[in-house]
Coordinates of C-alpha atoms in Angstrom, one line a residue:
M1 CA 0.0 0.0 0.0
Y2 CA 1.2 3.5 -0.9
K3 CA 1.4 6.3 1.7
D4 CA -1.8 7.8 0.3
G5 CA -3.6 4.6 1.1
S6 CA -3.9 3.4 -2.5
T7 CA -3.2 -0.2 -3.4
Q8 CA 0.3 -1.1 -4.5
S9 CA -0.3 -4.8 -5.0
S10 CA -3.0 -7.4 -4.7
W11 CA -2.8 -11.2 -4.6
F12 CA -4.3 -14.4 -3.4
C13 CA -2.8 -17.3 -1.6
R14 CA -3.6 -20.9 -1.0
D15 CA -1.8 -23.0 1.5
G16 CA 0.7 -20.2 1.9
K17 CA 1.5 -20.0 -1.8
L18 CA 0.5 -17.5 -4.4
H19 CA -2.5 -18.7 -6.2
G20 CA -4.5 -16.7 -8.7
R21 CA -3.7 -13.3 -10.2
L22 CA -1.1 -11.0 -8.7
K23 CA -1.5 -7.3 -9.6
H24 CA 0.8 -4.3 -9.3
F25 CA -0.3 -0.6 -9.5
N26 CA 1.7 2.6 -9.7
Q27 CA 1.0 5.6 -7.5
K28 CA -1.3 6.9 -10.2
H29 CA -3.5 3.9 -9.5
V30 CA -2.7 2.5 -13.0
L31 CA -2.3 -1.3 -13.4
I32 CA 1.3 -1.9 -14.6
N33 CA 1.7 -5.6 -14.2
E34 CA -0.3 -8.8 -13.6
V35 CA 0.8 -12.4 -13.3
D36 CA -1.2 -15.6 -12.9
Y37 CA -0.1 -18.1 -10.3
D38 CA -0.9 -21.7 -9.5
S39 CA 0.3 -23.1 -6.2
G40 CA 3.3 -20.8 -6.1
E41 CA 4.3 -21.2 -9.8
I42 CA 3.6 -18.8 -12.6
H43 CA 1.0 -20.5 -14.7
G44 CA -1.1 -18.6 -17.2
W45 CA -0.4 -15.1 -18.4
E46 CA 2.0 -12.4 -17.4
R47 CA 1.1 -8.9 -18.7
V48 CA 3.0 -5.6 -18.6
Y49 CA 1.2 -2.3 -19.1
S50 CA 2.3 1.3 -19.8
E51 CA 2.8 3.3 -16.6
E52 CA 1.5 6.4 -18.3
N53 CA -1.9 5.2 -19.8
G54 CA -2.2 1.6 -18.8
T55 CA -2.2 0.3 -22.4
L56 CA -0.9 -3.3 -22.9
Q57 CA 2.8 -3.5 -23.9
Y58 CA 3.7 -7.1 -23.4
E59 CA 2.1 -10.5 -22.6
V60 CA 3.4 -14.0 -22.4
Q61 CA 2.1 -17.4 -21.4
Y62 CA 3.6 -19.7 -18.7
E63 CA 3.2 -23.3 -17.9
H64 CA 4.3 -24.3 -14.3
G65 CA 6.9 -21.6 -14.1
E66 CA 8.2 -21.9 -17.6
R67 CA 7.6 -19.5 -20.4
L68 CA 5.8 -21.7 -22.9
G69 CA 3.1 -20.6 -25.4
I70 CA 2.3 -17.3 -27.0
L71 CA 4.2 -14.0 -26.6
R72 CA 2.8 -10.7 -27.8
T73 CA 4.3 -7.2 -27.8
Y74 CA 2.3 -4.0 -28.5
Q75 CA 3.1 -0.5 -29.4
N76 CA 0.5 2.3 -28.8
G77 CA -2.0 -0.5 -28.1
L78 CA -1.4 -2.2 -31.5
L79 CA 0.0 -5.7 -31.9
R80 CA 3.5 -5.7 -33.3
I81 CA 4.9 -9.2 -32.6
E82 CA 3.2 -12.5 -32.0
A83 CA 5.3 -15.6 -31.5
H84 CA 5.4 -19.0 -29.9
V85 CA 8.1 -19.3 -27.2
R86 CA 9.9 -21.8 -25.0
G87 CA 11.9 -20.1 -22.3
L88 CA 13.6 -17.1 -23.8
A89 CA 13.7 -18.4 -27.3
Y90 CA 11.2 -18.3 -30.2
N91 CA 9.9 -21.8 -30.9
G92 CA 7.3 -22.1 -33.6
V93 CA 5.5 -19.5 -35.7
A94 CA 6.5 -15.9 -35.3
R95 CA 4.7 -12.9 -36.9
E96 CA 5.4 -9.2 -37.1
Y97 CA 2.9 -6.5 -38.0
Y98 CA 2.9 -3.0 -39.4
Q99 CA 1.2 -0.2 -37.5
N100 CA -1.7 -0.4 -39.9
G101 CA -2.3 -4.0 -38.6
R102 CA -1.2 -5.8 -41.8
L103 CA 1.2 -8.7 -41.6
R104 CA 4.9 -7.7 -42.0
S105 CA 6.6 -11.0 -41.8
E106 CA 5.9 -14.6 -40.9
G107 CA 8.4 -17.4 -40.2
L108 CA 9.3 -20.5 -38.2
F109 CA 11.8 -20.9 -35.4
A110 CA 13.2 -23.9 -33.6
D111 CA 14.9 -23.2 -30.3
G112 CA 15.6 -19.6 -31.3
K113 CA 16.9 -20.3 -34.8
R114 CA 15.1 -19.6 -38.1
V115 CA 14.1 -22.7 -40.0
G116 CA 12.0 -23.3 -43.1
L117 CA 10.0 -20.7 -45.0
R118 CA 9.9 -17.1 -44.1
K119 CA 7.7 -14.5 -45.8
I120 CA 8.0 -10.7 -45.8
F121 CA 5.3 -8.4 -47.0
Y122 CA 5.0 -4.8 -48.1
E123 CA 2.8 -2.5 -46.1
D124 CA 0.0 -2.9 -48.7
G125 CA 0.0 -6.6 -48.1
S126 CA 1.8 -7.7 -51.3
L127 CA 4.6 -10.2 -51.0
K128 CA 8.1 -8.8 -50.8
E129 CA 10.3 -11.9 -50.1
R130 CA 10.1 -15.7 -49.8
A131 CA 13.2 -17.2 -48.1
F132 CA 14.2 -20.5 -46.8
Y133 CA 16.4 -21.0 -43.7
R134 CA 18.3 -23.9 -42.2
D135 CA 19.8 -23.6 -38.8
D136 CA 19.3 -19.8 -38.8
K137 CA 21.0 -19.4 -42.2
L138 CA 19.6 -18.6 -45.6
H139 CA 19.6 -21.9 -47.4
G140 CA 17.7 -22.7 -50.6
T141 CA 15.9 -20.5 -53.0
I142 CA 15.3 -16.8 -52.1
T143 CA 12.7 -14.9 -54.1
T144 CA 12.4 -11.1 -53.8
Y145 CA 9.6 -9.1 -55.4
T146 CA 9.5 -5.4 -56.3
P147 CA 6.3 -3.3 -56.3
D148 CA 6.4 -3.1 -60.1
G149 CA 6.2 -6.8 -60.4
S150 CA 9.8 -7.7 -61.1
R151 CA 11.3 -10.6 -59.1
T152 CA 14.8 -11.9 -58.4
V153 CA 15.5 -15.6 -57.6
S154 CA 18.7 -16.2 -55.7
P155 CA 20.2 -19.6 -54.7
Y156 CA 21.8 -19.7 -51.2
Q157 CA 23.9 -22.2 -49.3
N158 CA 24.8 -21.6 -45.7
N159 CA 23.9 -17.9 -45.9
Q160 CA 25.9 -17.3 -49.1
K161 CA 24.8 -16.9 -52.7
E162 CA 25.9 -20.0 -54.6
G163 CA 24.9 -20.5 -58.2
I164 CA 23.0 -18.5 -60.8
E165 CA 20.8 -15.6 -59.7
R166 CA 18.1 -14.5 -62.1
T167 CA 16.0 -11.4 -62.3
Y168 CA 12.8 -11.2 -64.3
Y169 CA 10.7 -8.3 -65.7
P170 CA 7.1 -8.0 -64.7
N171 CA 6.1 -9.7 -68.0
G172 CA 8.2 -12.7 -67.0
R173 CA 11.1 -12.2 -69.4
L174 CA 14.6 -12.6 -68.2
K175 CA 16.2 -9.3 -67.2
A176 CA 19.6 -10.4 -65.8
E177 CA 21.5 -13.5 -64.8
K178 CA 24.6 -13.6 -62.6
E179 CA 26.9 -16.4 -61.5
Y180 CA 27.9 -16.5 -57.8
E181 CA 30.4 -18.5 -55.8
A182 CA 30.8 -18.1 -52.0
D183 CA 28.7 -15.0 -52.1
K184 CA 30.8 -13.3 -54.8
L185 CA 30.3 -12.7 -58.5
Q186 CA 32.3 -15.4 -60.2
G187 CA 31.8 -16.1 -63.9
F188 CA 29.3 -14.6 -66.3
S189 CA 26.9 -11.7 -65.8
R190 CA 24.3 -10.9 -68.5
S191 CA 21.5 -8.4 -68.7
Y192 CA 18.7 -8.2 -71.3
D193 CA 16.3 -5.5 -72.4
I194 CA 12.5 -5.7 -72.1
E195 CA 12.2 -7.4 -75.5
G196 CA 14.6 -10.1 -74.5
Y197 CA 17.7 -9.0 -76.4
L198 CA 21.1 -9.2 -74.9
A199 CA 22.2 -5.7 -73.5
E200 CA 25.4 -6.5 -71.7
D201 CA 27.7 -9.5 -71.4
A202 CA 30.5 -9.4 -68.8
K203 CA 32.7 -11.7 -66.8
Y204 CA 33.7 -11.5 -63.1
E205 CA 36.3 -12.9 -60.8
N206 CA 36.1 -12.4 -57.1
D207 CA 33.4 -9.7 -57.4
R208 CA 35.5 -7.7 -59.9
L209 CA 35.2 -7.4 -63.7
H210 CA 37.7 -9.6 -65.3
G211 CA 37.9 -10.4 -69.0
S212 CA 35.8 -9.1 -71.9
T213 CA 32.7 -6.9 -71.4
R214 CA 30.4 -6.1 -74.2
T215 CA 27.3 -3.9 -74.5
Y216 CA 24.8 -4.0 -77.3
Y217 CA 22.3 -1.8 -79.0
P218 CA 18.6 -2.7 -78.9
N219 CA 18.9 -4.0 -82.5
G220 CA 21.5 -6.5 -81.3
T221 CA 24.6 -4.9 -82.8
L222 CA 27.7 -4.5 -80.7
K223 CA 28.0 -1.1 -79.0
E224 CA 31.1 -1.3 -76.9
S225 CA 33.9 -3.8 -76.2
F226 CA 36.3 -3.5 -73.2
S227 CA 38.8 -5.7 -71.6
Y228 CA 39.1 -5.8 -67.8
S229 CA 41.7 -7.2 -65.4
R230 CA 40.7 -7.4 -61.7
G231 CA 38.2 -4.6 -62.0
E232 CA 40.3 -2.3 -64.1
K233 CA 40.1 -1.6 -67.8
N234 CA 43.2 -3.2 -69.4
G235 CA 43.8 -3.7 -73.1
P236 CA 42.2 -2.6 -76.4
Y237 CA 38.7 -1.3 -76.6
K238 CA 36.3 -0.4 -79.4
I239 CA 33.1 1.6 -79.6
F240 CA 30.7 1.3 -82.5
Y241 CA 27.9 3.2 -84.1
E242 CA 24.5 1.6 -84.4
N243 CA 25.3 1.1 -88.1
K244 CA 28.2 -1.2 -87.1
E245 CA 30.8 1.3 -88.2
L246 CA 33.7 1.9 -85.7
A247 CA 33.3 5.1 -83.7
E248 CA 36.4 4.9 -81.4
E249 CA 39.3 2.6 -80.5
G250 CA 42.2 2.8 -78.2
T251 CA 44.0 1.0 -75.3
Y252 CA 43.7 1.1 -71.5
R253 CA 46.4 0.1 -69.0
A254 CA 45.6 0.0 -65.3
D255 CA 42.3 1.7 -66.0
K256 CA 43.9 4.7 -67.8
L257 CA 44.1 5.6 -71.5
D258 CA 47.5 4.7 -72.8
G259 CA 48.6 5.0 -76.5
T260 CA 46.7 6.3 -79.5
R261 CA 43.0 6.9 -79.4
I262 CA 41.3 7.2 -82.8
R263 CA 37.8 8.5 -83.5
Y264 CA 35.8 8.0 -86.6
D265 CA 32.6 9.4 -88.2
E266 CA 29.7 7.2 -89.2
K267 CA 31.2 6.6 -92.6
G268 CA 34.5 5.3 -91.3
S269 CA 36.7 8.4 -91.8
V270 CA 39.1 9.5 -89.1
T271 CA 38.0 12.6 -87.3
A272 CA 40.5 12.8 -84.4
R273 CA 43.7 11.1 -83.3
S274 CA 45.0 11.7 -79.8
N275 CA 47.9 10.2 -77.8
F276 CA 47.8 9.4 -74.1
A277 CA 50.3 8.2 -71.5
D278 CA 49.1 7.0 -68.1
G279 CA 45.7 8.7 -68.7
V280 CA 47.2 12.1 -69.6
W281 CA 46.7 13.6 -73.0
I282 CA 49.9 14.4 -74.9
P283 CA 49.6 17.4 -77.2
R284 CA 50.9 16.9 -80.7
R285 CA 54.1 18.8 -81.4
A286 CA 55.4 20.2 -84.7
T287 CA 57.8 17.9 -86.4
P288 CA 61.3 19.4 -86.5
A289 CA 62.8 20.0 -90.0
T290 CA 65.6 17.7 -91.2
P291 CA 69.0 19.3 -92.3
A292 CA 68.3 18.2 -95.9
A293 CA 64.9 19.9 -95.8
T294 CA 66.4 23.1 -94.4
A295 CA 69.0 23.2 -97.1
D296 CA 66.4 22.7 -99.8
A297 CA 64.3 25.5 -98.4
A298 CA 67.2 27.8 -98.3
K299 CA 68.1 26.9 -101.8
E300 CA 64.6 27.7 -103.0
T301 CA 64.6 31.2 -101.3
K302 CA 68.2 32.1 -102.2
P303 CA 68.4 34.7 -105.1
D304 CA 70.1 33.8 -108.4
R305 CA 73.1 36.1 -108.2
S306 CA 74.5 35.0 -111.6
A307 CA 71.4 36.3 -113.4
A308 CA 71.6 39.5 -111.5
S309 CA 75.2 40.0 -112.6
Q310 CA 74.3 39.5 -116.2
K311 CA 71.6 42.2 -116.0
K312 CA 74.1 44.6 -114.4
T313 CA 76.7 44.2 -117.1
Q314 CA 74.2 44.8 -119.8

C-alpha cells in the first residue's frame, strides 16, 4: 500500500502459496503488471502495461513456471509481434505486424533459430520476399519481389549466394542472370532488355570485372567492347555506331588511357587522333625539319646572283 492509502499490489494465496492473479499498480492507480499463479508457480499469463496510460505492452504465457506458449508485444496499443516461445527463445511460428495492422513477416523458429520458410510483405499486403532457412542461415531459393512486379530468384547455401541468380521483368522475361560462388560474383553476368535482347555480357572474378565486357544496341549490334583485369580496364577497346561502323578505338592500361585513341565518323573516316600516357593527353608537337629539308628550303629562297650580274653588265 502506498502512503496515500492506495493499493500497490493485490494477490491471493492458498496453503501459503501465491494462487490466482497478482497485480501491481503505480502511484497513479494505473495497473502496470499482472501475473497468474498456481500453487506458487507462474501459470497462465504475465502482462505488462504502460505506466502512463495503462495500455498493454507485453504479454506471455507460462506453464508451471516456464515461459511456454504465446508471446505478444504491443506499441501504442497495436499488436507488433506474436510468437510461440519456449523459455527465452522463439519456438514455432513468429509474426510481425505493421502499424496499420497488416502482416509484415511470418516465419518458423526452432529453439531460437530460423528454419523453413519465411515470408516478408509490403505494407499494402503484397509479397516482398520468400526465403528458406536452415539452422538460422539462408539456405535454398530466395525470391524477392519489387512493387512493379519484377522478381529476383537467388540460390543460397549456408547464408551465401551460390549458383546463378536470375531477375525477371514484370512480363516474365529474363532481365539479368549472374553467377555466384561463395557470395561473390564469379563467372558470367548478363543483362537483357524488355524485348529479350542481350544488352550486356560481362565476366567477373572475385566480385570484380575480369575479361571481356560487351554492351549491345537494342537491335542486337555491338555497341562497346572493353577488356578488364581485376576490376580495371586493361587492353584494347572499341566503340561502334549503331550502323556497325567503328566510332572509337584505343587502349587502356591500369584503368587509364594509354597510347593512341582514334575517333571516326559514321562513314569510317578518321575525325580525331590523340595520344595518351598513363591517362594524360599528350599534345601533338610540330615535327622538326631535317637538315636536308632546311638546305632545300634555303636553296629555294636564295636569289640567283648570276642572273643579277648578267643584267648589271648589260
